[in-house]
């Protein structure tokens, strides 16, 4: 079957890269219009590792683009040789969170952290984010075909959760707050002469290292947060945060979970193993 030259214009989207499964063997640059040799047939559009956008497009034997009318609001180029993937203009607001905000899970750079930004995204059912490099949060949200967000109702702030913006075009990440007190884990005598002692929570990108040993954090549900009490050395003191706001950790660790003025307080009661 003959291949036909088809242009894919995804330059307006937030994503730096995309894949046409079965055609491109690796991610290709979305910041320039791509010309691909495609056989007649139906194709998906991949925006992140492991999942596709919620639309398909067709290449006709005549070398033109076709797609379902329900995609008209975010695609253009029907009956031409150029598919324009416009997406929807939406807002992601992560200003409540600690660190630098969130990353959409896709090939990225450190310039792609979002604190508050208007972006163009395509509809997809399995969006996830990172709050720290290498740790994907335990939440999934959807951008529907009408350009509004959707997520499990228990995640909503109105139900005691950590998100806001269901059925709107603005998604707000509130997270769950926690106060961490690692003062009893710090070598006080060494800290007087070695400023390397302090506290930060890994792997939250942009989280400050405080020399007080006490730190407030607002976190999205994820597994594998770690306490770092000395520069360059991450302890084995890890904790998880579930989607219902429950903090948990290995009971063999010198950690206690209490409350302080209604706020969850994670307190180190002794030296933290490295």
Tab-separated table of C-alpha atoms in Angstrom:
chain	number	residue	atom	x	y	z
A	1	UNK	CA	0.000	0.000	0.000
A	2	UNK	CA	1.384	3.399	-0.969
A	3	UNK	CA	2.437	5.950	1.629
A	4	UNK	CA	1.201	9.491	1.436
A	5	UNK	CA	2.802	12.713	2.743
A	6	UNK	CA	0.747	13.980	5.695
A	7	UNK	CA	1.611	16.985	7.835
A	8	UNK	CA	0.953	16.970	11.591
A	9	UNK	CA	0.798	20.442	13.119
A	10	UNK	CA	0.865	20.164	16.932
A	11	UNK	CA	2.760	23.405	17.487
A	12	UNK	CA	0.064	24.985	19.647
A	13	UNK	CA	0.115	22.190	22.227
A	14	UNK	CA	1.938	22.295	25.555
A	15	UNK	CA	3.735	19.001	24.925
A	16	UNK	CA	7.201	19.222	23.478
A	17	UNK	CA	6.907	15.835	21.762
A	18	UNK	CA	4.402	13.300	20.450
A	19	UNK	CA	4.292	9.857	18.874
A	20	UNK	CA	2.145	8.420	16.088
A	21	UNK	CA	2.075	4.778	17.269
A	22	UNK	CA	3.181	2.314	14.632
A	23	UNK	CA	4.767	5.073	12.570
A	24	UNK	CA	7.317	7.002	14.595
A	25	UNK	CA	9.715	4.809	16.539
A	26	UNK	CA	10.459	7.555	19.054
A	27	UNK	CA	9.159	10.910	20.247
A	28	UNK	CA	9.163	13.629	17.584
A	29	UNK	CA	9.273	17.377	18.067
A	30	UNK	CA	5.876	19.058	18.338
A	31	UNK	CA	7.364	22.541	18.078
A	32	UNK	CA	7.723	22.194	14.309
A	33	UNK	CA	5.224	20.912	11.742
A	34	UNK	CA	6.094	17.294	10.993
A	35	UNK	CA	5.690	15.637	7.588
A	36	UNK	CA	5.127	11.880	7.848
A	37	UNK	CA	4.683	9.213	5.227
A	38	UNK	CA	1.426	7.476	6.191
A	39	UNK	CA	-0.525	4.698	4.573
A	40	UNK	CA	-4.319	5.042	4.344
A	41	UNK	CA	-5.864	3.993	7.652
A	42	UNK	CA	-6.657	5.048	11.204
A	43	UNK	CA	-4.055	6.474	13.599
A	44	UNK	CA	-3.682	7.358	17.277
A	45	UNK	CA	-1.892	10.321	18.809
A	46	UNK	CA	0.333	9.584	21.814
A	47	UNK	CA	1.243	12.317	24.309
A	48	UNK	CA	2.831	10.380	27.173
A	49	UNK	CA	4.396	7.045	27.891
A	50	UNK	CA	1.760	4.352	28.139
A	51	UNK	CA	-1.360	6.132	26.946
A	52	UNK	CA	-2.929	7.806	23.936
A	53	UNK	CA	-5.056	10.883	23.474
A	54	UNK	CA	-8.811	10.260	23.250
A	55	UNK	CA	-9.103	10.707	19.501
A	56	UNK	CA	-8.091	9.049	16.268
A	57	UNK	CA	-7.704	10.419	12.763
A	58	UNK	CA	-7.902	8.788	9.358
A	59	UNK	CA	-5.759	9.114	6.247
A	60	UNK	CA	-7.880	8.521	3.158
A	61	UNK	CA	-6.644	6.838	-0.047
A	62	UNK	CA	-6.669	10.306	-1.599
A	63	UNK	CA	-4.087	11.524	0.926
A	64	UNK	CA	-6.423	13.716	2.962
A	65	UNK	CA	-7.343	13.838	6.628
A	66	UNK	CA	-10.665	12.751	8.104
A	67	UNK	CA	-11.905	12.408	11.693
A	68	UNK	CA	-15.120	12.077	13.650
A	69	UNK	CA	-17.231	15.215	13.934
A	70	UNK	CA	-17.103	14.976	17.747
A	71	UNK	CA	-13.438	16.013	17.483
A	72	UNK	CA	-14.200	19.220	15.561
A	73	UNK	CA	-13.649	21.447	18.580
A	74	UNK	CA	-9.953	20.596	18.954
A	75	UNK	CA	-8.881	19.320	15.500
A	76	UNK	CA	-8.858	20.960	12.092
A	77	UNK	CA	-7.709	20.024	8.615
A	78	UNK	CA	-10.463	17.729	7.425
A	79	UNK	CA	-10.218	17.076	3.654
A	80	UNK	CA	-6.689	18.537	3.534
A	81	UNK	CA	-3.275	16.902	3.876
A	82	UNK	CA	-2.510	18.697	7.157
A	83	UNK	CA	-3.907	17.681	10.529
A	84	UNK	CA	-3.874	20.565	12.986
A	85	UNK	CA	-4.058	19.349	16.580
A	86	UNK	CA	-5.294	22.457	18.386
A	87	UNK	CA	-6.304	21.007	21.732
A	88	UNK	CA	-8.209	22.954	24.360
A	89	UNK	CA	-6.980	26.005	26.243
A	90	UNK	CA	-7.112	25.109	29.934
A	91	UNK	CA	-5.549	26.343	33.177
A	92	UNK	CA	-3.407	24.316	35.573
A	93	UNK	CA	-2.979	25.926	39.000
A	94	UNK	CA	-0.454	24.323	41.373
A	95	UNK	CA	0.350	27.384	43.477
A	96	UNK	CA	-0.755	25.704	46.718
A	97	UNK	CA	1.801	22.917	46.335
A	98	UNK	CA	5.300	22.927	47.760
A	99	UNK	CA	8.217	23.088	45.388
A	100	UNK	CA	8.030	24.156	41.764
A	101	UNK	CA	4.511	22.878	41.008
A	102	UNK	CA	3.732	19.921	38.756
A	103	UNK	CA	5.070	18.249	35.654
A	104	UNK	CA	2.836	16.546	33.138
A	105	UNK	CA	4.182	13.054	32.616
A	106	UNK	CA	5.808	13.197	29.183
A	107	UNK	CA	9.327	13.834	27.834
A	108	UNK	CA	10.220	17.185	29.356
A	109	UNK	CA	12.831	19.599	30.595
A	110	UNK	CA	13.163	21.506	33.851
A	111	UNK	CA	11.557	24.473	32.091
A	112	UNK	CA	8.248	22.582	31.974
A	113	UNK	CA	7.312	22.877	35.650
A	114	UNK	CA	3.871	24.414	36.034
A	115	UNK	CA	2.963	26.633	38.959
A	116	UNK	CA	0.148	28.524	37.225
A	117	UNK	CA	-0.169	28.341	33.474
A	118	UNK	CA	-2.639	28.426	30.622
A	119	UNK	CA	-1.811	25.518	28.320
A	120	UNK	CA	-3.264	23.697	25.345
A	121	UNK	CA	-3.941	20.008	25.959
A	122	UNK	CA	-5.725	17.306	23.970
A	123	UNK	CA	-8.494	15.183	25.498
A	124	UNK	CA	-7.124	12.128	27.295
A	125	UNK	CA	-8.422	9.843	30.044
A	126	UNK	CA	-5.237	9.105	31.985
A	127	UNK	CA	-3.386	12.305	32.738
A	128	UNK	CA	-0.889	12.100	35.591
A	129	UNK	CA	1.612	14.540	37.042
A	130	UNK	CA	4.859	14.538	38.956
A	131	UNK	CA	5.599	16.779	41.926
A	132	UNK	CA	9.168	15.527	42.026
A	133	UNK	CA	11.451	13.955	39.483
A	134	UNK	CA	10.846	10.229	39.111
A	135	UNK	CA	7.785	10.004	41.375
A	136	UNK	CA	4.423	9.940	39.597
A	137	UNK	CA	1.529	10.956	41.817
A	138	UNK	CA	-1.198	8.438	42.672
A	139	UNK	CA	-3.958	10.343	40.920
A	140	UNK	CA	-5.451	10.268	37.448
A	141	UNK	CA	-7.558	12.980	35.850
A	142	UNK	CA	-9.249	13.303	32.489
A	143	UNK	CA	-9.683	16.086	29.971
A	144	UNK	CA	-12.993	15.382	28.279
A	145	UNK	CA	-14.042	15.975	24.683
A	146	UNK	CA	-15.775	19.189	25.741
A	147	UNK	CA	-12.548	20.674	27.154
A	148	UNK	CA	-13.394	20.243	30.848
A	149	UNK	CA	-11.589	18.214	33.487
A	150	UNK	CA	-12.962	15.176	35.266
A	151	UNK	CA	-11.703	13.158	38.228
A	152	UNK	CA	-12.964	10.865	40.984
A	153	UNK	CA	-15.418	12.786	43.172
A	154	UNK	CA	-13.579	11.810	46.377
A	155	UNK	CA	-10.564	13.801	45.120
A	156	UNK	CA	-12.552	17.046	45.248
A	157	UNK	CA	-11.946	19.605	47.990
A	158	UNK	CA	-15.675	19.704	48.683
A	159	UNK	CA	-15.341	16.072	49.783
A	160	UNK	CA	-12.164	16.577	51.788
A	161	UNK	CA	-9.869	15.884	48.849
A	162	UNK	CA	-6.986	17.657	47.155
A	163	UNK	CA	-8.273	18.891	43.759
A	164	UNK	CA	-10.742	21.468	42.508
A	165	UNK	CA	-12.173	22.105	39.059
A	166	UNK	CA	-14.306	19.095	38.166
A	167	UNK	CA	-16.314	19.825	34.988
A	168	UNK	CA	-14.451	23.107	34.387
A	169	UNK	CA	-11.489	24.151	32.276
A	170	UNK	CA	-9.351	25.029	35.310
A	171	UNK	CA	-7.737	22.324	37.444
A	172	UNK	CA	-6.420	23.365	40.859
A	173	UNK	CA	-3.979	21.178	42.805
A	174	UNK	CA	-4.310	21.770	46.550
A	175	UNK	CA	-2.605	18.685	47.951
A	176	UNK	CA	-2.538	17.657	51.603
A	177	UNK	CA	-0.570	19.684	54.174
A	178	UNK	CA	1.919	18.236	56.633
A	179	UNK	CA	4.420	19.657	59.110
A	180	UNK	CA	7.688	17.730	59.404
A	181	UNK	CA	9.846	18.105	62.515
A	182	UNK	CA	13.270	16.466	62.200
A	183	UNK	CA	15.049	18.424	64.949
A	184	UNK	CA	15.612	15.313	67.081
A	185	UNK	CA	17.285	13.596	64.130
A	186	UNK	CA	19.835	16.348	63.597
A	187	UNK	CA	23.270	16.212	65.174
A	188	UNK	CA	22.947	19.530	66.987
A	189	UNK	CA	26.635	19.814	67.837
A	190	UNK	CA	27.638	19.107	64.255
A	191	UNK	CA	24.998	21.470	62.958
A	192	UNK	CA	26.644	24.318	64.850
A	193	UNK	CA	29.746	23.906	62.728
A	194	UNK	CA	28.380	22.140	59.638
A	195	UNK	CA	25.629	24.085	57.855
A	196	UNK	CA	24.946	20.975	55.774
A	197	UNK	CA	22.513	19.762	58.468
A	198	UNK	CA	18.844	20.684	58.029
A	199	UNK	CA	15.740	19.274	56.349
A	200	UNK	CA	14.127	18.904	52.968
A	201	UNK	CA	11.654	16.432	51.495
A	202	UNK	CA	12.759	14.465	48.463
A	203	UNK	CA	12.081	14.284	45.576
A	204	UNK	CA	9.991	17.483	45.564
A	205	UNK	CA	11.575	19.687	42.928
A	206	UNK	CA	12.359	23.181	44.198
A	207	UNK	CA	11.771	22.292	47.856
A	208	UNK	CA	14.051	24.449	50.022
A	209	UNK	CA	16.602	22.960	52.422
A	210	UNK	CA	15.866	24.521	55.805
A	211	UNK	CA	18.471	24.565	58.547
A	212	UNK	CA	15.795	24.788	61.248
A	213	UNK	CA	14.956	21.090	60.879
A	214	UNK	CA	11.263	21.951	60.601
A	215	UNK	CA	9.396	22.243	57.328
A	216	UNK	CA	5.822	22.681	56.129
A	217	UNK	CA	4.847	20.880	52.932
A	218	UNK	CA	1.775	20.611	50.737
A	219	UNK	CA	1.915	17.329	48.832
A	220	UNK	CA	-0.025	15.382	46.233
A	221	UNK	CA	-0.693	11.681	46.913
A	222	UNK	CA	2.336	9.576	46.017
A	223	UNK	CA	4.616	6.872	47.353
A	224	UNK	CA	8.226	7.163	48.406
A	225	UNK	CA	8.736	10.626	49.921
A	226	UNK	CA	12.084	10.730	51.746
A	227	UNK	CA	13.467	12.935	54.508
A	228	UNK	CA	16.860	14.415	53.852
A	229	UNK	CA	18.554	15.907	56.926
A	230	UNK	CA	22.039	16.451	55.550
A	231	UNK	CA	23.145	17.902	52.263
A	232	UNK	CA	23.864	15.167	49.751
A	233	UNK	CA	22.605	12.322	51.971
A	234	UNK	CA	18.996	11.077	51.762
A	235	UNK	CA	17.844	9.035	54.753
A	236	UNK	CA	15.912	5.772	54.674
A	237	UNK	CA	13.013	7.524	56.404
A	238	UNK	CA	10.303	7.308	53.756
A	239	UNK	CA	6.579	7.923	53.912
A	240	UNK	CA	3.609	7.535	51.586
A	241	UNK	CA	0.549	9.712	51.088
A	242	UNK	CA	-2.686	8.081	49.931
A	243	UNK	CA	-5.450	9.759	47.959
A	244	UNK	CA	-7.636	9.964	51.091
A	245	UNK	CA	-4.981	12.042	52.879
A	246	UNK	CA	-3.500	9.240	55.005
A	247	UNK	CA	0.228	9.477	55.729
A	248	UNK	CA	1.964	6.147	56.405
A	249	UNK	CA	5.495	4.915	57.076
A	250	UNK	CA	7.441	1.898	58.314
A	251	UNK	CA	6.698	1.483	62.032
A	252	UNK	CA	10.338	0.483	62.611
A	253	UNK	CA	11.457	4.001	61.735
A	254	UNK	CA	11.947	6.581	64.507
A	255	UNK	CA	8.925	8.557	63.325
A	256	UNK	CA	5.654	9.533	64.970
A	257	UNK	CA	2.527	10.950	63.381
A	258	UNK	CA	0.658	13.439	65.541
A	259	UNK	CA	-1.304	16.646	65.071
A	260	UNK	CA	-0.429	20.265	65.770
A	261	UNK	CA	-3.289	22.781	65.793
A	262	UNK	CA	-5.239	20.475	63.492
A	263	UNK	CA	-2.283	19.954	61.116
A	264	UNK	CA	-0.681	16.556	60.527
A	265	UNK	CA	2.729	16.498	62.236
A	266	UNK	CA	5.391	13.960	61.245
A	267	UNK	CA	8.060	14.012	63.940
A	268	UNK	CA	11.435	12.270	63.954
A	269	UNK	CA	12.149	10.913	67.441
A	270	UNK	CA	15.770	9.945	66.863
A	271	UNK	CA	18.533	9.538	64.352
A	272	UNK	CA	17.295	8.635	60.872
A	273	UNK	CA	19.122	5.746	59.166
A	274	UNK	CA	20.988	6.475	55.940
